[in-house]
Short mmCIF file of C-alpha atoms and ligand atoms in Angstrom, two decimals:
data_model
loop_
_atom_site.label_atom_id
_atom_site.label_comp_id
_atom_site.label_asym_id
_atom_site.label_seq_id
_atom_site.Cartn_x
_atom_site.Cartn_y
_atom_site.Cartn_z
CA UNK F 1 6.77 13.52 -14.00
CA UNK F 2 3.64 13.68 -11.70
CA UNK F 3 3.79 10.85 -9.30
CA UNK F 4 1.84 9.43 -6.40
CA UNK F 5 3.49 6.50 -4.02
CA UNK F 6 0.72 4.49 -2.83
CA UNK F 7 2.49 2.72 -0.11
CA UNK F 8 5.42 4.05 1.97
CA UNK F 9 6.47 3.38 5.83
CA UNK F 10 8.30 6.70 6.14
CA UNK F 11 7.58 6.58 9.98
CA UNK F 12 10.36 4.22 10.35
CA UNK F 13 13.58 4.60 12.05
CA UNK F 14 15.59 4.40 8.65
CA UNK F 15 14.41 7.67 7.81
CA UNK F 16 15.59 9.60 11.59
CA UNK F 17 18.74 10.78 10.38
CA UNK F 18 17.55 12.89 6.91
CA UNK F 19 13.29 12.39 6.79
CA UNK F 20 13.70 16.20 5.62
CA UNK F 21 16.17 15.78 2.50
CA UNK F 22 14.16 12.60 1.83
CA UNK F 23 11.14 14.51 1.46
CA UNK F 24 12.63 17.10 -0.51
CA UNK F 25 14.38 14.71 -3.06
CA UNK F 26 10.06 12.89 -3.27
CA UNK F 27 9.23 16.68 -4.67
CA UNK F 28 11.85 17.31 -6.40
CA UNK F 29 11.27 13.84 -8.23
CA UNK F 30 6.91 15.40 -9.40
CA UNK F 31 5.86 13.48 -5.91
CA UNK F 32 2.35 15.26 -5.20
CA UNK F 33 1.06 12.29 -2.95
CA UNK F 34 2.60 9.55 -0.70
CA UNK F 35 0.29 7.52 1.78
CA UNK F 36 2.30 6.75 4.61
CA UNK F 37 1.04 3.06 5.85
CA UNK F 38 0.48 2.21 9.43
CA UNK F 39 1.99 -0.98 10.25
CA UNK F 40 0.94 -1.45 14.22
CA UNK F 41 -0.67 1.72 16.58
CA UNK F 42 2.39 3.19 17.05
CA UNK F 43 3.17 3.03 13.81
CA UNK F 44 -0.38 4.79 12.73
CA UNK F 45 0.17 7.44 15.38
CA UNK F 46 3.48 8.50 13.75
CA UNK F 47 1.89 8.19 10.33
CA UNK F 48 -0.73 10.96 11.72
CA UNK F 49 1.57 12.99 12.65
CA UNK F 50 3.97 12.43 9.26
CA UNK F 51 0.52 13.56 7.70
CA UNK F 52 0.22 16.70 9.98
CA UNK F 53 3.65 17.86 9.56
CA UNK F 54 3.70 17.43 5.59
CA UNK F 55 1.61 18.34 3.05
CA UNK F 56 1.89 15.87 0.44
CA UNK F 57 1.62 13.22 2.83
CA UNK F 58 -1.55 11.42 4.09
CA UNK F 59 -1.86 8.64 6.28
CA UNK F 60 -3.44 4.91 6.35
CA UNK F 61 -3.80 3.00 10.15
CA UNK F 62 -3.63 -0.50 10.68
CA UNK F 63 -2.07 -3.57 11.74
CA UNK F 64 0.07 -5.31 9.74
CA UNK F 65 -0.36 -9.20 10.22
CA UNK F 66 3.08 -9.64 11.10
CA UNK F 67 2.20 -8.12 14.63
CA UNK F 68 -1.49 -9.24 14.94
CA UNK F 69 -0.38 -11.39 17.79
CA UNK F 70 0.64 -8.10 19.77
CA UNK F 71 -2.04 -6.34 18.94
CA UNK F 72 -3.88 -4.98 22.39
CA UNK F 73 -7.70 -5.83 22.86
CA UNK F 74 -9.24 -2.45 22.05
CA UNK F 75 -7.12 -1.94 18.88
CA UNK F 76 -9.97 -1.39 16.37
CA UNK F 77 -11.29 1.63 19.01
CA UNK F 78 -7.63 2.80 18.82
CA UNK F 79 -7.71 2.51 14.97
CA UNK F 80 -10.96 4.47 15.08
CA UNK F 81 -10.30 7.04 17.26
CA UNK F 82 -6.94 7.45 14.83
CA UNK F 83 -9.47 7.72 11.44
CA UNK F 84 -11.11 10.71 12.87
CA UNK F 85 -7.63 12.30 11.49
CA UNK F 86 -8.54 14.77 8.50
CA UNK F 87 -5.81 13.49 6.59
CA UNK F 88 -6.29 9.85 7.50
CA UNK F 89 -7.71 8.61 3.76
CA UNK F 90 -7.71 4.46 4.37
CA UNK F 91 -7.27 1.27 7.36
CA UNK F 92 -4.18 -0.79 6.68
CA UNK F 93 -1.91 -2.12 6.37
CA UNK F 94 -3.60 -5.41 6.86
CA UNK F 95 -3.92 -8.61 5.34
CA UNK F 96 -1.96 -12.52 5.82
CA UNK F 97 1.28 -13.60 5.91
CA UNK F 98 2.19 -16.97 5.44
CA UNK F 99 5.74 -16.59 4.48
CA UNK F 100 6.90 -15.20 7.68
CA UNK F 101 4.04 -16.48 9.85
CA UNK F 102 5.08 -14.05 12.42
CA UNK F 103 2.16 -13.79 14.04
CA UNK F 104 -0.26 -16.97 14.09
CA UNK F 105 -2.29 -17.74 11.16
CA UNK F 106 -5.87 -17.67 13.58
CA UNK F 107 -4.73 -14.73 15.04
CA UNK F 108 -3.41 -13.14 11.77
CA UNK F 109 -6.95 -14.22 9.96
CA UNK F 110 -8.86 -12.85 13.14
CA UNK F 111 -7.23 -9.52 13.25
CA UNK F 112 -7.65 -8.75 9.13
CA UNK F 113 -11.54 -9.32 9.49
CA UNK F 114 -11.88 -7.06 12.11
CA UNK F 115 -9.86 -4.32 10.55
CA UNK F 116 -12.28 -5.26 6.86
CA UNK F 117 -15.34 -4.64 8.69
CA UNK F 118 -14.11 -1.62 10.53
CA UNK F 119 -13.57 -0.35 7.18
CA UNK F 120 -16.63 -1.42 6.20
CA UNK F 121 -18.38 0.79 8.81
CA UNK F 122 -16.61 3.97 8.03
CA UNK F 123 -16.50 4.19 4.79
CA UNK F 124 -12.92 3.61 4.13
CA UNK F 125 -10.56 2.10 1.54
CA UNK F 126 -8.83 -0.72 2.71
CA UNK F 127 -5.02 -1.63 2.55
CA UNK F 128 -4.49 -5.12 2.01
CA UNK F 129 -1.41 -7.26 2.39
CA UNK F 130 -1.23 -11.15 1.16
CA UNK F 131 2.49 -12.67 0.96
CA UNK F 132 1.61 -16.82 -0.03
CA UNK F 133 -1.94 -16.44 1.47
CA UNK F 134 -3.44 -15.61 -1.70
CA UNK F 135 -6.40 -18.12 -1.63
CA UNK F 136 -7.15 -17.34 1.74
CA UNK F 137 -7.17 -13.47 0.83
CA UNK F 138 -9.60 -13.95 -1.89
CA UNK F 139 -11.90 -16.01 0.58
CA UNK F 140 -12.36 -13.24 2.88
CA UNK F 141 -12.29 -10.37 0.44
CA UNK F 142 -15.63 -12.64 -1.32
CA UNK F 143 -17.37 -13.38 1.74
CA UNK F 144 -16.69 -9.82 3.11
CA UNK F 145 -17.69 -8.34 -0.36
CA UNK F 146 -19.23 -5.47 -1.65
CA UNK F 147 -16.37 -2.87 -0.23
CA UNK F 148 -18.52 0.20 -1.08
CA UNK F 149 -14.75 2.53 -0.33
CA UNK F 150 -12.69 -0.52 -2.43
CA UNK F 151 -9.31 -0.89 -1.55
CA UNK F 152 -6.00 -2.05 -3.04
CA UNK F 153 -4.00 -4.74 -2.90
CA UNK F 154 -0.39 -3.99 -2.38
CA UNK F 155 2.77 -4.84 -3.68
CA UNK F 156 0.78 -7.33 -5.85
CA UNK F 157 2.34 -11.14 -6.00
CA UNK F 158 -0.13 -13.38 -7.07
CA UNK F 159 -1.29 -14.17 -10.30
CA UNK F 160 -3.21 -12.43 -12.88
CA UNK F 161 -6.40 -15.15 -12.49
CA UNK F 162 -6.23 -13.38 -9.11
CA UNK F 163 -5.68 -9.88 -10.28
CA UNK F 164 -8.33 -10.08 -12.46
CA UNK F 165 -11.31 -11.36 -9.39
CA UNK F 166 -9.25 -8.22 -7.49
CA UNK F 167 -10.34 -6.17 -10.24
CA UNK F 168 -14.24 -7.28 -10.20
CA UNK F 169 -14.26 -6.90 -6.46
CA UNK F 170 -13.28 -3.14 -6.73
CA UNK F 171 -9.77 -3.57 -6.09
CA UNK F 172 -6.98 -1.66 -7.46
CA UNK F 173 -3.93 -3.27 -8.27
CA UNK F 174 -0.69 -1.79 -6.72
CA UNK F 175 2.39 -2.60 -8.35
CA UNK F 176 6.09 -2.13 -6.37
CA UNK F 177 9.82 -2.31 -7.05
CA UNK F 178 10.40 -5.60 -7.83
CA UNK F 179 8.86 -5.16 -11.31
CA UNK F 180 12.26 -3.88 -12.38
CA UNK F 181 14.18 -7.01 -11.48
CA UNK F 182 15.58 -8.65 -14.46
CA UNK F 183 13.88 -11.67 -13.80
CA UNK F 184 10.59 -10.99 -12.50
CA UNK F 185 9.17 -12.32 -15.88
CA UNK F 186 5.36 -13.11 -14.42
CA UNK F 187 5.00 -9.61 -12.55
CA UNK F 188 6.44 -7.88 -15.97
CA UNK F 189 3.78 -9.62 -17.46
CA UNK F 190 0.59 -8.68 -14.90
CA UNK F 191 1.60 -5.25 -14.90
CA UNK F 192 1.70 -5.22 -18.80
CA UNK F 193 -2.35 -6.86 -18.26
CA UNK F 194 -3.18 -4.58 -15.46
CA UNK F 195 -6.09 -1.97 -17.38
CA UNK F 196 -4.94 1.69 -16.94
CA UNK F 197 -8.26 2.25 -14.46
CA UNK F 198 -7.06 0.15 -11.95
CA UNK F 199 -3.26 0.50 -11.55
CA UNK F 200 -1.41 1.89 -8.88
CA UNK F 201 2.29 2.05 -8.13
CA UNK F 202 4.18 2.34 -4.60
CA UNK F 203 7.38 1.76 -3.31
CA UNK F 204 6.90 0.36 0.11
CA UNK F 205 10.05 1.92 1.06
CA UNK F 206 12.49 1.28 2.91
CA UNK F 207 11.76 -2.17 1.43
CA UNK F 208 11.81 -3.47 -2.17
CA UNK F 209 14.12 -1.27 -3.96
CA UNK F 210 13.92 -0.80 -7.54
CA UNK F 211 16.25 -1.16 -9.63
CA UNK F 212 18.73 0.87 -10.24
CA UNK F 213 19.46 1.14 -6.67
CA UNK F 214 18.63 -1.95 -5.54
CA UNK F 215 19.87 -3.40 -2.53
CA UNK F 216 20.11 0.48 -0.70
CA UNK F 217 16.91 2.09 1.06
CA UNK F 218 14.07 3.11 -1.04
CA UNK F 219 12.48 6.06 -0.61
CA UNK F 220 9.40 7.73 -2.35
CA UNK F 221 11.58 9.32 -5.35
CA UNK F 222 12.46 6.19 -6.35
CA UNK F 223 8.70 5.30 -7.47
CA UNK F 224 9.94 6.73 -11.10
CA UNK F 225 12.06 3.97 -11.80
CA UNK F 226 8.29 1.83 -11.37
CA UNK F 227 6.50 4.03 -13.27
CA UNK F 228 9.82 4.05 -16.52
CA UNK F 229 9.65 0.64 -16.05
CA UNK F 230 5.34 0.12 -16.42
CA UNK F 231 4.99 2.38 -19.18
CA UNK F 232 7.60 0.68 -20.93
CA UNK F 233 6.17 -3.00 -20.53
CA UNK F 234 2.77 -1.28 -21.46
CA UNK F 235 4.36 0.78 -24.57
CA UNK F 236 3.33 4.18 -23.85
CA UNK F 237 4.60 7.78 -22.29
CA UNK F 238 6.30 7.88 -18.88
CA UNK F 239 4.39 10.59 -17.63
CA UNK F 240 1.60 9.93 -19.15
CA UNK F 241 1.41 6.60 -17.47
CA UNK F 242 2.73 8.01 -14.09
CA UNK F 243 -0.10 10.55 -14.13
CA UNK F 244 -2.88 8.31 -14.48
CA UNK F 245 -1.76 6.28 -11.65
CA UNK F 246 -1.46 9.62 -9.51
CA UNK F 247 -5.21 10.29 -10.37
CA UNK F 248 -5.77 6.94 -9.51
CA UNK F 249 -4.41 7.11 -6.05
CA UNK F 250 -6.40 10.14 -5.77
CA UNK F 251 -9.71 8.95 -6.57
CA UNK F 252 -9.24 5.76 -4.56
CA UNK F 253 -7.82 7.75 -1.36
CA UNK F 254 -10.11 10.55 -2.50
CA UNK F 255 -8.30 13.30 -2.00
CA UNK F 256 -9.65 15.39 -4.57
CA UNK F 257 -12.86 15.56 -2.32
CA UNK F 258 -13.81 16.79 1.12
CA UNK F 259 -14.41 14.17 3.44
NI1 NI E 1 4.05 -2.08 3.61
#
């Protein structure tokens, strides 16, 4: 199987004690692309250098909105001085979170528009996170609207009404773990809806672990399960379906072209 993880945080200290063997097993499992996600600064820098060290990787710098409140005062410079990187392809993660509300919602709201219209400016996809925020997402991404780069939203969870005004804006639609959980009946069902063109799959690891091995730490090799389980709800070929969201991740992140 070809496969492309849109969405990983291999940076992370879960990954210390075998990042190596973990990297093997992604090729060994048709991994030709993972986008290692930023989550704060230090977070991008290590995602750089992640990028530098391995091939298949690439990298995305942002802050996530669970530490907006920490972010320093000349973050977007930061971010921009970090997107000069070759082999950094989008700005993110970034978005709302108003499950955890770890960081405060003016703050969190504040910190996402920047980051869009940084984006905006040069030329890059965008990275987008919404846990229960989902009407406020769509607010901003249609007053901030057109993004000439697009963008995806990742680890989808809101509904397909929403996935399909995603869609219109120029989103891509990225799909994670959870859609192999017995009872995730209305993510089964927006994947099954989700056309071909606009579909992406991740794992987000360490988080959201697909089933089978659910419950351990994920890791980029594990996108397969995803993809089995997609092509499955959508009726065709496993690696037919796994390859057309690899192309997918490369036109979006463009890494078929020089930038
Ligand atoms: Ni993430």
């Amino acid at each position: 199987m070809i496969l492309f993880d849109s969405h990983a945080h291999l940076d992370f200290e879960d990954y210390d004690a075998d990042r190596d063997e973990m990297i093997t097993r992604a090729r060994a499992a048709g991994l030709i692309n993972i986008v290692n996600v930023g989550f704060d600064l230090d977070s991008s820098r290590k995602a750089v250098q992640l990028a530098e060290k391995y091939d298949l990787i690439y990298a995305a710098v942002g802050i996530h909105p669970h530490v907006a409140d920490e972010a320093p005062i000349d973050f977007l410079e930061q971010l921009e001085q970090l997107s000069a990187h070759p082999k950094v392809v989008a700005l993110g993660e970034m978005g709302l979170d108003y499950f955890r509300n770890l960081s405060s919602r003016p703050v969190q709201y504040k910190v996402f528009r920047e980051q869009l219209t940084l984006a905006k400016r040069l030329n890059l996809p965008v990275i987008i996170h919404d846990r229960e925020a989902h009407g406020e997402v769509m607010d901003i991404l249609h007053q901030d609207s057109p993004f000439p780069a697009g963008g995806v939203i990742h680890c989808y969870s809101g509904s397909w009404e929403m996935a399909k005004q995603c869609i219109s804006l120029g989103f891509y639609i990225s799909i994670a773990g959870p859609v192999t959980f017995k009872n995730a009946n209305r993510l089964k069902d927006i994947a099954t809806r989700i056309p071909l063109n606009r579909l992406l799959i991740e794992t987000d690891a360490p988080f959201l672990t697909p089933t089978p091995h659910r419950g351990k730490r994920n890791e980029p090799a594990f996108v397969q399960f995803t993809a089995v389980e997609i092509a499955g709800l959508k009726k065709m070929d496993n690696e037919e379906l796994a390859k057309i969201c690899a192309e997918n991740g490369k036109t979006l992140f463009r890494l078929n072209t020089t930038r």
